[in-house]
Tab-separated table of C-alpha atoms and ligand atoms in Angstrom:
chain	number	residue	atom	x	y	z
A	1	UNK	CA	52.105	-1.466	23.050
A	2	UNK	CA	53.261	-4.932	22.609
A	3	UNK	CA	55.700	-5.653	19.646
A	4	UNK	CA	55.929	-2.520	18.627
A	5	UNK	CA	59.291	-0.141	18.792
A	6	UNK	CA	57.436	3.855	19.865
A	7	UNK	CA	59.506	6.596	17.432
A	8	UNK	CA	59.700	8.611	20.292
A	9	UNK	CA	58.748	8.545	23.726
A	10	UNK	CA	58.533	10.852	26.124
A	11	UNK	CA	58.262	10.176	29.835
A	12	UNK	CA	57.567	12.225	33.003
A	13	UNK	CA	58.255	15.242	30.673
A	14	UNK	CA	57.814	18.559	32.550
A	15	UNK	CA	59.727	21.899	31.421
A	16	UNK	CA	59.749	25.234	32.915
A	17	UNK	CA	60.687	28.188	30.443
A	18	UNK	CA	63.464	30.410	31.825
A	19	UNK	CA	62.426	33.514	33.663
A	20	UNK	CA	58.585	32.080	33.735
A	21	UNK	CA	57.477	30.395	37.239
A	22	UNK	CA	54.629	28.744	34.717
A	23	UNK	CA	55.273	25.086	34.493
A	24	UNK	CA	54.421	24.800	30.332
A	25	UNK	CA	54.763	20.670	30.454
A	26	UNK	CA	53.610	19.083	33.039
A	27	UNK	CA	54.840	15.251	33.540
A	28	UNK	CA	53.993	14.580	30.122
A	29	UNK	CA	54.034	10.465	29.013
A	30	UNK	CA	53.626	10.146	25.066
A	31	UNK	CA	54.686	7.322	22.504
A	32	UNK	CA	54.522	7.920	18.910
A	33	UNK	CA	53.716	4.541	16.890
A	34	UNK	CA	55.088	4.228	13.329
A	35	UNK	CA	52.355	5.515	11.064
A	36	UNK	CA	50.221	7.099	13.914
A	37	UNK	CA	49.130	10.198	12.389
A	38	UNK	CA	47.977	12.398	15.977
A	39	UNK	CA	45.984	15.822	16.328
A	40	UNK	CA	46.620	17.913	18.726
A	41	UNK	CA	44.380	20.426	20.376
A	42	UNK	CA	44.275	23.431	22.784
A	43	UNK	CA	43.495	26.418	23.746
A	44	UNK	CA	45.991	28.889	22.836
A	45	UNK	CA	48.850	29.027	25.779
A	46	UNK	CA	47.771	25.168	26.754
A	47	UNK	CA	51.255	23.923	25.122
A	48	UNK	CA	50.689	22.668	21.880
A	49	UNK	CA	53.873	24.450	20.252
A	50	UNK	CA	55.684	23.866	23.448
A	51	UNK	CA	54.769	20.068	22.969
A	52	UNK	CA	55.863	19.960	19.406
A	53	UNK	CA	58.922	21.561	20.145
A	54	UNK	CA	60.130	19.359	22.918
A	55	UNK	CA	59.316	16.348	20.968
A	56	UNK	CA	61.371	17.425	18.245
A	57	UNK	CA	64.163	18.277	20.742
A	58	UNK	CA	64.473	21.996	20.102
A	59	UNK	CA	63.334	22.079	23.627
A	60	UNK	CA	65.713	21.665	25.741
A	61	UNK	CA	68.571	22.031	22.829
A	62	UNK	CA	67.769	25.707	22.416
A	63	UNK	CA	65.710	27.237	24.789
A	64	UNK	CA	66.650	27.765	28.224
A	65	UNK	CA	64.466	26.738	31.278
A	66	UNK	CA	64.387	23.823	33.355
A	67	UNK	CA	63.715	20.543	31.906
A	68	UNK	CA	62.981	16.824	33.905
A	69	UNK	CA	62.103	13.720	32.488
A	70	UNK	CA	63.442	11.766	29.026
A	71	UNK	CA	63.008	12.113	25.602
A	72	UNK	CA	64.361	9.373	23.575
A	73	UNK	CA	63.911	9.516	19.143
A	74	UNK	CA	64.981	7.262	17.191
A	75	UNK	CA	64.220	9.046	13.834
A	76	UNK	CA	65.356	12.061	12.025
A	77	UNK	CA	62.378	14.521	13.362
A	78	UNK	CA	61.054	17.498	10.157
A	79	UNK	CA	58.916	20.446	11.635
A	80	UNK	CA	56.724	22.595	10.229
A	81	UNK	CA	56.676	26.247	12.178
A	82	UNK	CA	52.848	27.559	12.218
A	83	UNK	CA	54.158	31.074	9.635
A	84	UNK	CA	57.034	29.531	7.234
A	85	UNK	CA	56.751	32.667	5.650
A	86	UNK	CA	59.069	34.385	8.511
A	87	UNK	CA	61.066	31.116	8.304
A	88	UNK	CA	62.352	31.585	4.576
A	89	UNK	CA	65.350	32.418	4.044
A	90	UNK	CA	65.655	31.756	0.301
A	91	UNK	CA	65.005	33.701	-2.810
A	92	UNK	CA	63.853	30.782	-4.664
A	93	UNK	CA	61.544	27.441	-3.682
A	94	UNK	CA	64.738	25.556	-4.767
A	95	UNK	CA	67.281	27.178	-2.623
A	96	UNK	CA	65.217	27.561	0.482
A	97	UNK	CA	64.970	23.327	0.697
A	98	UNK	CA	68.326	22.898	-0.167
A	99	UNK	CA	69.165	24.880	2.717
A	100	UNK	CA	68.574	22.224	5.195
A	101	UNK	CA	70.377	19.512	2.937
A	102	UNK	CA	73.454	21.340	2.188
A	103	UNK	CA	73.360	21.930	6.309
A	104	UNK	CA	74.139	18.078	6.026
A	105	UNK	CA	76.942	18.045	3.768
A	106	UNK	CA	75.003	16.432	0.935
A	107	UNK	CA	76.519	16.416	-2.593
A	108	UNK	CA	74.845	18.336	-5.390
A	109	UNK	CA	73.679	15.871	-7.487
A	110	UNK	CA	71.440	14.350	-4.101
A	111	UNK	CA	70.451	17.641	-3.168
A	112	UNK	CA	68.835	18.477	-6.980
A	113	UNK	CA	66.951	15.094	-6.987
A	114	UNK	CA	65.524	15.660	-3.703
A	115	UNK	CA	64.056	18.971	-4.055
A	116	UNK	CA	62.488	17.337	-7.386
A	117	UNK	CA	61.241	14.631	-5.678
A	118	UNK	CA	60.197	16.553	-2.418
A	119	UNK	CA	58.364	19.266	-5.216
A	120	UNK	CA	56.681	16.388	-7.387
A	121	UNK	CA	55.493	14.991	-3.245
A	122	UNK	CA	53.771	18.033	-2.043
A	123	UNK	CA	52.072	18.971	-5.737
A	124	UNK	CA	54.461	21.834	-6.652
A	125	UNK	CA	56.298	20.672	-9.919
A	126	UNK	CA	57.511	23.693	-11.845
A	127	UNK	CA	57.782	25.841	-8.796
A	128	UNK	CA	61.686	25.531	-8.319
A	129	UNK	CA	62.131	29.028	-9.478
A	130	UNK	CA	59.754	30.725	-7.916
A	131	UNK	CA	60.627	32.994	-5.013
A	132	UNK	CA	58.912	31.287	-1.635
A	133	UNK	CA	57.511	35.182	-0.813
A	134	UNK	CA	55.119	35.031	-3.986
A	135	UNK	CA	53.215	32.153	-3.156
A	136	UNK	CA	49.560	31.708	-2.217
A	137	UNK	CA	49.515	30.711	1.765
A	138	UNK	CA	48.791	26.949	0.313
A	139	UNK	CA	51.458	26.697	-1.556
A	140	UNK	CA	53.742	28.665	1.123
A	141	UNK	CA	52.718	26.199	3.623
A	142	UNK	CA	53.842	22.859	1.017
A	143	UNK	CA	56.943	24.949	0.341
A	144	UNK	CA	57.200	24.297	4.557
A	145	UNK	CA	56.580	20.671	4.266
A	146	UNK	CA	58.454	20.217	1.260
A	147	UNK	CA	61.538	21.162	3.112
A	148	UNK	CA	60.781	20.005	5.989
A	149	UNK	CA	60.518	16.443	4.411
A	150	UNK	CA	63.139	17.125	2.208
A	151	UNK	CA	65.490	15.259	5.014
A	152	UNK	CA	63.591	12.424	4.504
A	153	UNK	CA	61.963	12.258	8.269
A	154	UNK	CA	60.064	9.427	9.889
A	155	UNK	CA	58.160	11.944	12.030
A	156	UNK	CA	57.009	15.291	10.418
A	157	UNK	CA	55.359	17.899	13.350
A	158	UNK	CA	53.348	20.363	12.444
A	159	UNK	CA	52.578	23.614	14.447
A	160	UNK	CA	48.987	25.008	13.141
A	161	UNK	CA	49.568	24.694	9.376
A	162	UNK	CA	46.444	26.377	7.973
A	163	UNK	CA	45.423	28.531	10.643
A	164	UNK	CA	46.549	31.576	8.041
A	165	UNK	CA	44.992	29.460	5.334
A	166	UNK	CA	41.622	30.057	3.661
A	167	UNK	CA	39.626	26.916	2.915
A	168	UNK	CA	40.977	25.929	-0.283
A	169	UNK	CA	44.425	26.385	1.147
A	170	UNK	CA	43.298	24.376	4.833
A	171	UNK	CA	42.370	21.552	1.979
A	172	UNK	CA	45.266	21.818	-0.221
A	173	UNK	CA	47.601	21.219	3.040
A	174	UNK	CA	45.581	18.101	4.674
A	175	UNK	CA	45.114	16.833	1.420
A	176	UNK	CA	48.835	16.676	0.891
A	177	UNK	CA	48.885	15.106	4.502
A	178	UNK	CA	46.665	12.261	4.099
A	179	UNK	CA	48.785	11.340	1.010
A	180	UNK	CA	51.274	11.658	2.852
A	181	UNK	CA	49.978	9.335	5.452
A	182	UNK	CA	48.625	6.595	2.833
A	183	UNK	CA	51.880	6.605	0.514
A	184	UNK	CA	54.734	6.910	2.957
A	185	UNK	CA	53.113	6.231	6.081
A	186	UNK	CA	54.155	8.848	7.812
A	187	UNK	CA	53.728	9.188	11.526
A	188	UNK	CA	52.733	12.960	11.916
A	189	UNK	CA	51.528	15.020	15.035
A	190	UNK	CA	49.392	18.153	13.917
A	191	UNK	CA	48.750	21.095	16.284
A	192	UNK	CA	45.554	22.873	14.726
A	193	UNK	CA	42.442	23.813	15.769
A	194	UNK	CA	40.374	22.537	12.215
A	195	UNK	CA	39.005	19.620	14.508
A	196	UNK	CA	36.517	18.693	11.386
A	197	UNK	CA	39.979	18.045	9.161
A	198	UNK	CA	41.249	16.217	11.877
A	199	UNK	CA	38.333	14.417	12.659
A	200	UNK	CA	38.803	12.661	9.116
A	201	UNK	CA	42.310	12.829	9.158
A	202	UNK	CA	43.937	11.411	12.609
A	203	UNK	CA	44.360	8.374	14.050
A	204	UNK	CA	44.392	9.734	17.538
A	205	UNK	CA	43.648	13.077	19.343
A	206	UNK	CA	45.680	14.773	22.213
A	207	UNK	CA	43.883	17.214	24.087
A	208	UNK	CA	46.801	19.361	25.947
A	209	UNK	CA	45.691	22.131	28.551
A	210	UNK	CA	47.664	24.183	31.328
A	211	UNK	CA	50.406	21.524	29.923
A	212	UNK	CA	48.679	18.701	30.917
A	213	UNK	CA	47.277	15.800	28.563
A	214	UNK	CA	43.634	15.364	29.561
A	215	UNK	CA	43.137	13.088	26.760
A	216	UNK	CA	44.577	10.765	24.680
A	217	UNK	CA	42.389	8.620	22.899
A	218	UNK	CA	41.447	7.030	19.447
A	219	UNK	CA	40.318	9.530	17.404
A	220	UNK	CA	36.619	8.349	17.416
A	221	UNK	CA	36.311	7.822	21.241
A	222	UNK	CA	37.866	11.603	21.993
A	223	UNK	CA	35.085	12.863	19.844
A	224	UNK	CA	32.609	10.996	21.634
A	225	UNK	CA	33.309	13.073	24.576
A	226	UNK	CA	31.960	16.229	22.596
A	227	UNK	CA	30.628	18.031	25.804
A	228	UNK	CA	33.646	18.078	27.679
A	229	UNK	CA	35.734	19.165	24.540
A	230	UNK	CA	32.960	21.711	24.263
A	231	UNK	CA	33.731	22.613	27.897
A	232	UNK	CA	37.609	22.678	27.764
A	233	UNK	CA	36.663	25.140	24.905
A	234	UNK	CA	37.360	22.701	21.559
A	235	UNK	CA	35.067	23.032	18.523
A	236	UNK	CA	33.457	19.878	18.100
A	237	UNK	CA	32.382	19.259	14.417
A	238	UNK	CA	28.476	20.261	13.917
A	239	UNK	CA	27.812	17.192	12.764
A	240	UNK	CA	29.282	15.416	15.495
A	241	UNK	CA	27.278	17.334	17.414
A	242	UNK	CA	23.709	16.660	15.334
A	243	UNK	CA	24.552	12.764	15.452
A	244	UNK	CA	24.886	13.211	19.186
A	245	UNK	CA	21.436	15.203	19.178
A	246	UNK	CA	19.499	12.650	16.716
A	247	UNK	CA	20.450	9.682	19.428
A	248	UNK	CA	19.853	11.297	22.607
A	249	UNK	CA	16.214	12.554	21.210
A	250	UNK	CA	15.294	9.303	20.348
A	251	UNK	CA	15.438	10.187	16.429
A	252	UNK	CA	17.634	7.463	15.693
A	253	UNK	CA	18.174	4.698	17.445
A	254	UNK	CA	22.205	4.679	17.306
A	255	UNK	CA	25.242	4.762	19.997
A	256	UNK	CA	25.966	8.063	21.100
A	257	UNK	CA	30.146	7.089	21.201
A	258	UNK	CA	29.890	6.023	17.693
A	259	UNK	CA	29.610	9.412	16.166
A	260	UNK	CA	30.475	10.019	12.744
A	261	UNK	CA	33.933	11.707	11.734
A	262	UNK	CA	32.926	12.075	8.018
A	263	UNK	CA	30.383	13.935	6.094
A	264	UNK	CA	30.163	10.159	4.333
A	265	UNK	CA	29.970	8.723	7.905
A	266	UNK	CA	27.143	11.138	8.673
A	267	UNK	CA	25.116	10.089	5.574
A	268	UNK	CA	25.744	6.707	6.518
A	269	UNK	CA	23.935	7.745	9.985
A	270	UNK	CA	21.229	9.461	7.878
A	271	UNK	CA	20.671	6.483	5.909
A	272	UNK	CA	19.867	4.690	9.073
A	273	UNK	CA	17.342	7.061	9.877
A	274	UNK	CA	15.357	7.154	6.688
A	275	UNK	CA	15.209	3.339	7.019
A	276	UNK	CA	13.882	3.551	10.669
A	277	UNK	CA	11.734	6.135	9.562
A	278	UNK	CA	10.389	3.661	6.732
A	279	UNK	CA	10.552	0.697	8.954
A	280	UNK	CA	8.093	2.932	11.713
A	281	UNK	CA	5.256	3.845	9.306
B	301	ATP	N1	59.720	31.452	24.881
B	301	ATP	C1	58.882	31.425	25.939
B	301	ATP	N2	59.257	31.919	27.154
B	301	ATP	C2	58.432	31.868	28.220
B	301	ATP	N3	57.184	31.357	28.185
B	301	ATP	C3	56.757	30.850	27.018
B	301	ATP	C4	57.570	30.867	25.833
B	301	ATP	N4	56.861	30.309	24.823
B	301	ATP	C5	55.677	29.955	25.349
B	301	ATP	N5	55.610	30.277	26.665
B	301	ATP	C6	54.478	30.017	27.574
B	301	ATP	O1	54.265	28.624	27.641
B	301	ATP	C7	52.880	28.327	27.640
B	301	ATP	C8	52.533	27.436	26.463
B	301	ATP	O2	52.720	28.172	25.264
B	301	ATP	P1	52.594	27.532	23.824
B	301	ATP	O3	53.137	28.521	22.853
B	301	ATP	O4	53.195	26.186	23.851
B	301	ATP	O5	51.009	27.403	23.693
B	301	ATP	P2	50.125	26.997	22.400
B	301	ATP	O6	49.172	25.955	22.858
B	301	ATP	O7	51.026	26.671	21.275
B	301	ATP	O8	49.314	28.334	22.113
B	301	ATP	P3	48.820	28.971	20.682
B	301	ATP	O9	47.556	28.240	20.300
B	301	ATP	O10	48.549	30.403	21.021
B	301	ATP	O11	49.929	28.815	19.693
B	301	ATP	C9	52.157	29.670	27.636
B	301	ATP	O12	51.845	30.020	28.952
B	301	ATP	C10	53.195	30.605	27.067
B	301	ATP	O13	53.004	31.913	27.546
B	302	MG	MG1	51.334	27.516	19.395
């Protein structure tokens, strides 16, 4: 893209685990944008964590295998592992996102006003105390993000955040995103497989399988392509799916790529039907 500096790049990216003869990336070529917020889909075992991981350098750093190609980041990089709860390791909210601050030498004072302001970010005022253990998997999952941002990133990665989540709690967490992305602009990559959150939510979809991107598109266009998401095993939003139904069978008279990533896009669509269906009697 012309103008703009990518966060991180990575090009020709293949990596081989050690011990596995399975190539896990396979000559991957990605740019991250400042601000892009990116979804990430798969079928489990196609690479998305393996992705993640190498983009936030863990792979090669610590993992052994056999890496080709070039990463290059210019940012600090936060990730958010798919269970934090195996990830804590303090007895209190407070101490477990200090952790990763005191790791950098940071002086108390610095540390104290970041956890307040990293608490206040992700909703959780008044939760300092609290041991990380006893938390609802919502609020688990912010205590994740909140130390995970804590650093003050300009790419946070997350690995399936509410795949252990009920709905309140799968809301709770992209809710925080999306503020995230509006406020701070963010550029985030999410791994999940809630395709109607990230229908609203992303800017662009990856579609990663056998560690190979087979698409990379705007988010729109990518879930225009419902039947061959459908075939490479995706859920494709219902009502994605209905819009897509209502053209091809004549009942409205709209573009079949222009399908609706909102429940207020779809009753923008069904708006345009009850005026075709006026305009026809
Ligand atoms: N530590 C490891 N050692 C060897 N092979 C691994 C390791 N971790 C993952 N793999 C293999 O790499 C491939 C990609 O795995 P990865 O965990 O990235 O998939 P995923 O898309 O995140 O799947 P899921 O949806 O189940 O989390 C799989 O074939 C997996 O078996
Ligand atoms: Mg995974």
């Amino acid at each position: 893209m012309v103008g703009r500096e990518a966060l991180l790049t990575l090009a020709d990216v293949s990596w081989r685990y050690e011990g596995s003869s399975y190539q896990a990336l396979n000559h991957i070529q990605l740019q991250l944008q400042p601000g892009e917020v990116t979804g990430l889909v798969g079928l489990s075992g196609a690479g998305k964590t393996t992705l993640l991981l190498t983009m936030a350098n863990l792979i090669p750093a610590n993992y052994g295998g056999d890496f080709s190609g070039k990463r290059t980041a210019a940012e600090e990089i936060g990730i958010v592992f798919q269970d934090p709860e195996t990830q804590f390791i303090g007895l209190t909210v407070e101490e477990e996102i200090a952790f990763s601050l005191e790791a950098r030498g940071m002086d108390d004072d610095e540390i104290e006003s970041r956890i307040e302001e990293v608490l206040e970010l992700v909703g959780l005022d008044g939760f300092a105390e609290r041991s990380p253990l006893e938390l609802s998997g919502g609020e688990k999952q912010r205590v994740a993000i909140a130390s995970a941002l804590a650093t003050r990133p300009k790419i946070l990665l997350l690995d399936e955040p509410t795949s252990e989540l009920d709905p309140k709690g799968t809301r709770e967490v992209f809710a925080l995103l999306k503020r995230l992305k509006q406020d701070s602009e963010m550029t985030i990559v999410v791994a999940s497989h809630a395709t109607e959150e990230l229908a609203q939510f992303c800017d662009r979809m990856l579609l990663i399988s056998e560690g190979t991107i087979l698409y990379d598109l705007p988010t729109r266009a990518f879930f225009a392509q419902a039947g061959e998401l459908s075939a490479h095993g995706i859920h494709v939003p219902d009502m994605i799916l209905l819009y897509q139904w209502l053209c091809r069978t004549g009942r409205i008279r709209g573009n079949v790529a222009d399908v609706p990533l909102s429940v207020e896009e779809m009753e923008q669509a069904y708006r345009l039907i009850a005026l075709q269906v006026e305009v026809e009697r």
